Amino acid sequence: MGALEGRVAVVTGGTKGLGLKITEAFVAEGARVVVGARGGAGADGALAHLDGRAVFRQTDVRDPASVRALMEAAADRFGGVDVLMANAGLSRPGPAAGLAGADWAQVVDTNLNGLFHCVQAAVPYLERSGNGRIVTMSSALGSRPAPGASAYCATKAAVEMFSKVIALELAPKGIVVNCLAPGFVDEGMGRLLKQNQAVWSTYAPKVALGRMGTGREIAEAAVYLAGDAGAYVNGHVLEVNGGLAW
Ligand SMILES: NC(=O)c1ccc[n+]([C@@H]2O[C@H](COP(=O)([O-])OP(=O)(O)OC[C@H]3O[C@@H](n4cnc5c(N)ncnc54)[C@H](OP(=O)(O)O)[C@@H]3O)[C@@H](O)[C@H]2O)c1
């Protein structure tokens, strides 16, 4: 039996990158998944290989009504929501002094306000589940300063503290909350960073294992936090970064 057999998960940003790897791992462990993302070209097709066990619902986490509709869609389709995997996120690089206000706002709206909207919309369903889980998505940069990534670092630091607070608030409702903090991963934005040799060469020597992580390695940590094996881990930030000396 899979670690998530019979469970229903909502994964934001599950159309590509780490979110898609997590969606695939959740399905492989027996879950049914509703993926919410704004959905560029091919968003539906990204899930086609999962045979209807993961379905796409167009969602913008910056919009509370859109996120409420995502949770409703999951409950209508699969009967409830047991796991919220709040993965959607983005970065807009640039030194803080010169960063466009619109870029700052987009990162805050997506990474932090979007998480708030997802949690508010999911809690009634997770409470009804009786065994609800929230896994939030930070980054190694949530606790390490990276020049040129002020909006990203600041929002991920906030995600970690928000997760710790709601873990205490939601425990009486039977909802367990943890936060995943991947390091540099060869998927999504991590893969893009690796393609920029000038930047990657400054970070690569800091990784003790001497390589990027894989999407699968991050997804397995997400399965752990979403499943019964992680039941007594609560309010924790789980770093999965190969040993980052920085
Ligand atoms: N890859 C890494 O090395 C790494 C390391 C540490 C942490 N992380 C974190 O892992 C998460 C996923 O990153 P990734 O690298 O996989 O990025 P990615 O490949 O760019 O994927 C981001 C996902 O988020 C969705 N998204 C963005 N804005 C959204 C919005 N407003 N509403 C709904 N969905 C939205 C995107 O879909 P649409 O564009 O269609 O909306 C996409 O599915 C992020 O939170 C990131 O900070 C990644």
Short mmCIF file of C-alpha atoms and ligand atoms in Angstrom, two decimals:
data_model
loop_
_atom_site.label_atom_id
_atom_site.label_comp_id
_atom_site.label_asym_id
_atom_site.label_seq_id
_atom_site.Cartn_x
_atom_site.Cartn_y
_atom_site.Cartn_z
CA MET A 1 0.00 0.00 0.00
CA GLY A 2 1.26 3.47 -0.91
CA ALA A 3 2.08 6.05 1.75
CA LEU A 4 -0.79 8.26 0.52
CA GLU A 5 -3.34 5.60 -0.41
CA GLY A 6 -6.86 7.03 -0.47
CA ARG A 7 -5.73 10.58 0.23
CA VAL A 8 -6.70 13.64 -1.80
CA ALA A 9 -4.06 16.32 -2.29
CA VAL A 10 -4.12 19.79 -3.74
CA VAL A 11 -0.75 20.75 -5.22
CA THR A 12 -0.29 24.35 -6.30
CA GLY A 13 2.18 24.90 -9.10
CA GLY A 14 2.11 21.21 -9.98
CA THR A 15 2.30 21.60 -13.74
CA LYS A 16 6.08 21.67 -13.99
CA GLY A 17 9.32 21.74 -12.03
CA LEU A 18 9.26 20.48 -8.45
CA GLY A 19 5.48 20.64 -8.23
CA LEU A 20 5.12 18.17 -11.08
CA LYS A 21 7.65 15.80 -9.47
CA ILE A 22 5.72 16.01 -6.20
CA THR A 23 2.42 15.39 -8.01
CA GLU A 24 3.90 12.31 -9.71
CA ALA A 25 5.23 11.01 -6.39
CA PHE A 26 1.88 11.60 -4.63
CA VAL A 27 0.06 9.68 -7.38
CA ALA A 28 2.62 6.87 -7.23
CA GLU A 29 1.91 6.62 -3.49
CA GLY A 30 -1.82 6.25 -4.08
CA ALA A 31 -3.13 9.82 -3.80
CA ARG A 32 -5.49 11.59 -6.15
CA VAL A 33 -4.34 15.11 -6.88
CA VAL A 34 -5.83 18.36 -8.09
CA VAL A 35 -3.16 20.66 -9.47
CA GLY A 36 -3.70 24.41 -9.43
CA ALA A 37 -1.64 26.77 -11.58
CA ARG A 38 -2.30 29.69 -13.89
CA GLY A 39 -1.59 27.26 -16.70
CA GLY A 40 0.54 28.26 -19.60
CA ALA A 41 0.40 26.28 -22.79
CA GLY A 42 0.38 22.54 -22.16
CA ALA A 43 -0.68 22.64 -18.51
CA ASP A 44 -3.35 19.97 -19.08
CA GLY A 45 -0.96 17.83 -21.09
CA ALA A 46 1.62 17.92 -18.29
CA LEU A 47 -0.61 15.57 -16.27
CA ALA A 48 -1.82 13.34 -19.13
CA HIS A 49 0.52 10.49 -18.15
CA LEU A 50 -1.13 10.26 -14.72
CA ASP A 51 -4.32 8.67 -16.09
CA GLY A 52 -6.83 10.96 -14.41
CA ARG A 53 -5.38 10.48 -10.93
CA ALA A 54 -4.11 14.06 -11.18
CA VAL A 55 -6.24 16.74 -12.83
CA PHE A 56 -5.54 20.35 -13.65
CA ARG A 57 -7.62 23.31 -12.45
CA GLN A 58 -6.68 26.79 -13.60
CA THR A 59 -5.83 28.79 -10.48
CA ASP A 60 -4.06 31.97 -9.52
CA VAL A 61 -2.92 31.74 -5.89
CA ARG A 62 -2.87 35.54 -5.73
CA ASP A 63 -6.66 35.54 -6.00
CA PRO A 64 -8.53 34.21 -2.92
CA ALA A 65 -11.67 33.40 -4.94
CA SER A 66 -9.64 31.39 -7.43
CA VAL A 67 -8.06 29.39 -4.61
CA ARG A 68 -11.45 28.75 -2.96
CA ALA A 69 -12.68 27.42 -6.30
CA LEU A 70 -9.64 25.11 -6.45
CA MET A 71 -10.50 23.53 -3.09
CA GLU A 72 -14.16 23.19 -4.09
CA ALA A 73 -13.13 21.53 -7.34
CA ALA A 74 -10.97 19.03 -5.44
CA ALA A 75 -13.81 18.21 -3.05
CA ASP A 76 -16.32 17.87 -5.92
CA ARG A 77 -14.03 15.65 -7.94
CA PHE A 78 -12.48 13.46 -5.27
CA GLY A 79 -14.64 13.93 -2.17
CA GLY A 80 -12.51 16.15 0.06
CA VAL A 81 -9.03 17.53 0.66
CA ASP A 82 -6.57 15.78 2.99
CA VAL A 83 -3.29 17.41 1.95
CA LEU A 84 -2.40 20.91 0.83
CA MET A 85 1.00 21.03 -0.88
CA ALA A 86 1.52 24.78 -1.22
CA ASN A 87 4.32 24.68 -3.76
CA ALA A 88 3.60 27.55 -6.20
CA GLY A 89 6.31 30.17 -6.12
CA LEU A 90 8.51 32.38 -8.22
CA SER A 91 11.49 34.68 -8.07
CA ARG A 92 12.24 38.06 -9.61
CA PRO A 93 15.98 38.73 -9.40
CA GLY A 94 17.68 42.06 -9.00
CA PRO A 95 19.34 44.15 -6.28
CA ALA A 96 16.74 45.55 -3.87
CA ALA A 97 17.69 49.17 -4.53
CA GLY A 98 16.81 48.81 -8.19
CA LEU A 99 14.07 46.17 -8.10
CA ALA A 100 10.86 47.27 -9.83
CA GLY A 101 7.95 47.65 -7.44
CA ALA A 102 5.84 45.41 -9.65
CA ASP A 103 8.44 42.62 -9.40
CA TRP A 104 8.61 42.93 -5.61
CA ALA A 105 4.80 42.86 -5.43
CA GLN A 106 4.52 39.81 -7.69
CA VAL A 107 6.89 37.80 -5.52
CA VAL A 108 5.14 38.82 -2.29
CA ASP A 109 1.69 38.22 -3.81
CA THR A 110 2.61 34.77 -5.08
CA ASN A 111 4.96 33.36 -2.45
CA LEU A 112 3.44 34.82 0.69
CA ASN A 113 -0.07 36.14 0.05
CA GLY A 114 -0.73 33.13 -2.19
CA LEU A 115 0.19 30.77 0.65
CA PHE A 116 -2.09 32.67 3.03
CA HIS A 117 -4.98 32.35 0.56
CA CYS A 118 -4.34 28.61 0.09
CA VAL A 119 -4.24 27.93 3.81
CA GLN A 120 -7.42 29.90 4.50
CA ALA A 121 -9.28 28.12 1.71
CA ALA A 122 -7.99 24.65 2.62
CA VAL A 123 -8.47 24.63 6.39
CA PRO A 124 -12.23 23.82 6.45
CA TYR A 125 -11.60 20.81 4.19
CA LEU A 126 -8.48 19.69 6.07
CA GLU A 127 -10.36 19.91 9.36
CA ARG A 128 -13.12 17.69 7.95
CA SER A 129 -10.45 15.23 6.80
CA GLY A 130 -9.57 14.51 10.44
CA ASN A 131 -5.96 13.88 9.37
CA GLY A 132 -5.12 17.05 7.45
CA ARG A 133 -1.65 17.99 6.30
CA ILE A 134 -0.16 21.21 5.03
CA VAL A 135 3.28 21.20 3.46
CA THR A 136 4.57 24.64 2.57
CA MET A 137 7.49 25.41 0.28
CA SER A 138 10.42 27.52 1.41
CA SER A 139 13.98 27.32 0.08
CA ALA A 140 17.53 27.21 1.33
CA LEU A 141 17.35 30.95 0.63
CA GLY A 142 14.65 31.35 3.28
CA SER A 143 17.43 31.28 5.90
CA ARG A 144 20.49 32.36 3.88
CA PRO A 145 20.99 35.79 2.32
CA ALA A 146 21.59 35.74 -1.44
CA PRO A 147 22.46 39.08 -3.04
CA GLY A 148 20.08 39.79 -5.91
CA ALA A 149 17.27 37.72 -4.42
CA SER A 150 15.87 40.02 -1.73
CA ALA A 151 12.19 39.50 -2.55
CA TYR A 152 12.61 35.75 -2.82
CA CYS A 153 14.67 35.43 0.38
CA ALA A 154 12.33 37.69 2.36
CA THR A 155 9.18 35.87 1.28
CA LYS A 156 10.65 32.43 1.93
CA ALA A 157 11.78 33.51 5.42
CA ALA A 158 8.19 34.65 6.00
CA VAL A 159 6.84 31.34 4.68
CA GLU A 160 8.91 29.50 7.29
CA MET A 161 7.67 31.60 10.21
CA PHE A 162 4.08 31.56 8.94
CA SER A 163 4.28 27.76 8.78
CA LYS A 164 5.54 27.51 12.36
CA VAL A 165 2.75 29.76 13.63
CA ILE A 166 -0.06 27.96 11.82
CA ALA A 167 1.31 24.60 12.99
CA LEU A 168 0.49 25.71 16.53
CA GLU A 169 -2.85 27.25 15.55
CA LEU A 170 -4.10 24.30 13.51
CA ALA A 171 -2.95 21.39 15.68
CA PRO A 172 -6.21 21.47 17.69
CA LYS A 173 -8.05 21.00 14.38
CA GLY A 174 -6.05 17.84 13.68
CA ILE A 175 -3.99 19.52 10.97
CA VAL A 176 -0.22 18.98 10.87
CA VAL A 177 1.89 21.67 9.19
CA ASN A 178 5.48 21.48 8.00
CA CYS A 179 7.69 23.35 5.60
CA LEU A 180 10.06 21.96 2.99
CA ALA A 181 13.22 23.94 2.25
CA PRO A 182 15.02 22.51 -0.79
CA GLY A 183 18.50 23.61 -1.74
CA PHE A 184 19.62 23.77 -5.36
CA VAL A 185 17.61 21.28 -7.39
CA ASP A 186 17.99 20.29 -11.02
CA GLU A 187 14.39 21.20 -11.82
CA GLY A 188 12.51 24.41 -12.47
CA MET A 189 14.20 27.57 -11.23
CA GLY A 190 17.20 25.60 -9.90
CA ARG A 191 17.89 24.24 -13.39
CA LEU A 192 17.73 27.78 -14.79
CA LEU A 193 20.20 28.94 -12.15
CA LYS A 194 22.60 26.13 -13.09
CA GLN A 195 22.56 27.35 -16.70
CA ASN A 196 23.99 30.68 -15.50
CA GLN A 197 27.60 29.57 -14.90
CA ALA A 198 28.63 32.91 -13.37
CA VAL A 199 26.04 32.48 -10.61
CA TRP A 200 26.17 28.70 -10.20
CA SER A 201 29.96 28.69 -9.82
CA THR A 202 29.60 30.78 -6.64
CA TYR A 203 27.06 28.39 -5.10
CA ALA A 204 28.22 24.96 -6.32
CA PRO A 205 31.25 24.77 -3.96
CA LYS A 206 28.95 25.33 -0.97
CA VAL A 207 27.05 22.05 -1.53
CA ALA A 208 28.76 19.33 0.54
CA LEU A 209 27.49 16.48 -1.63
CA GLY A 210 28.93 18.25 -4.66
CA ARG A 211 25.82 18.07 -6.84
CA MET A 212 22.36 19.47 -7.26
CA GLY A 213 19.42 17.62 -5.78
CA THR A 214 16.92 15.81 -7.99
CA GLY A 215 13.22 16.52 -8.16
CA ARG A 216 12.60 12.99 -6.92
CA GLU A 217 14.68 13.61 -3.77
CA ILE A 218 12.53 16.63 -2.94
CA ALA A 219 9.31 14.80 -3.81
CA GLU A 220 10.20 11.95 -1.44
CA ALA A 221 10.58 14.44 1.40
CA ALA A 222 7.17 15.88 0.50
CA VAL A 223 5.63 12.39 0.61
CA TYR A 224 7.16 11.87 4.05
CA LEU A 225 5.66 15.09 5.39
CA ALA A 226 2.27 14.42 3.76
CA GLY A 227 1.97 10.81 4.92
CA ASP A 228 1.64 8.93 8.19
CA ALA A 229 5.41 8.44 8.55
CA GLY A 230 5.68 12.14 9.34
CA ALA A 231 2.65 12.28 11.65
CA TYR A 232 4.51 13.52 14.76
CA VAL A 233 6.67 16.06 12.91
CA ASN A 234 4.89 19.40 13.29
CA GLY A 235 6.00 23.00 12.79
CA HIS A 236 9.31 21.85 11.31
CA VAL A 237 11.36 23.27 8.46
CA LEU A 238 12.90 20.27 6.68
CA GLU A 239 16.02 21.28 4.77
CA VAL A 240 16.81 18.98 1.84
CA ASN A 241 19.95 20.47 0.37
CA GLY A 242 22.82 17.98 0.28
CA GLY A 243 24.54 19.82 3.15
CA LEU A 244 24.77 23.49 2.40
CA ALA A 245 27.75 25.11 4.15
CA TRP A 246 26.73 28.74 4.09
N1 LIG B 1 13.89 24.43 -8.22
C1 LIG B 1 14.62 24.70 -7.15
O1 LIG B 1 15.85 24.56 -7.15
C2 LIG B 1 13.95 25.20 -5.88
C3 LIG B 1 14.72 25.28 -4.72
C4 LIG B 1 14.13 25.69 -3.54
C5 LIG B 1 12.79 26.00 -3.50
N2 LIG B 1 12.05 25.92 -4.63
C6 LIG B 1 10.61 26.25 -4.53
O2 LIG B 1 9.85 25.21 -5.12
C7 LIG B 1 8.66 25.76 -5.68
C8 LIG B 1 8.56 25.35 -7.14
O3 LIG B 1 9.68 25.88 -7.83
P1 LIG B 1 10.14 25.36 -9.26
O4 LIG B 1 11.58 25.53 -9.35
O5 LIG B 1 9.54 24.04 -9.53
O6 LIG B 1 9.46 26.49 -10.19
P2 LIG B 1 8.79 26.43 -11.63
O7 LIG B 1 9.31 25.31 -12.45
O8 LIG B 1 8.89 27.82 -12.15
O9 LIG B 1 7.25 26.10 -11.32
C9 LIG B 1 6.49 27.03 -10.58
C10 LIG B 1 5.05 26.56 -10.56
O10 LIG B 1 4.27 27.53 -9.84
C11 LIG B 1 3.17 27.94 -10.65
N3 LIG B 1 2.78 29.31 -10.34
C12 LIG B 1 3.53 30.44 -10.42
N4 LIG B 1 2.78 31.52 -10.09
C13 LIG B 1 1.54 31.04 -9.78
C14 LIG B 1 0.32 31.65 -9.39
N5 LIG B 1 0.19 32.99 -9.22
N6 LIG B 1 -0.75 30.86 -9.15
C15 LIG B 1 -0.68 29.52 -9.33
N7 LIG B 1 0.45 28.89 -9.69
C16 LIG B 1 1.54 29.64 -9.93
C17 LIG B 1 3.66 27.77 -12.09
O11 LIG B 1 2.61 27.60 -13.02
P3 LIG B 1 2.00 28.85 -13.87
O12 LIG B 1 3.15 29.69 -14.29
O13 LIG B 1 1.25 28.19 -15.00
O14 LIG B 1 1.08 29.55 -12.93
C18 LIG B 1 4.45 26.46 -11.95
O15 LIG B 1 3.57 25.36 -12.03
C19 LIG B 1 8.74 27.27 -5.48
O16 LIG B 1 8.01 27.63 -4.32
C20 LIG B 1 10.22 27.51 -5.27
O17 LIG B 1 10.46 28.67 -4.53
C21 LIG B 1 12.60 25.53 -5.83
#
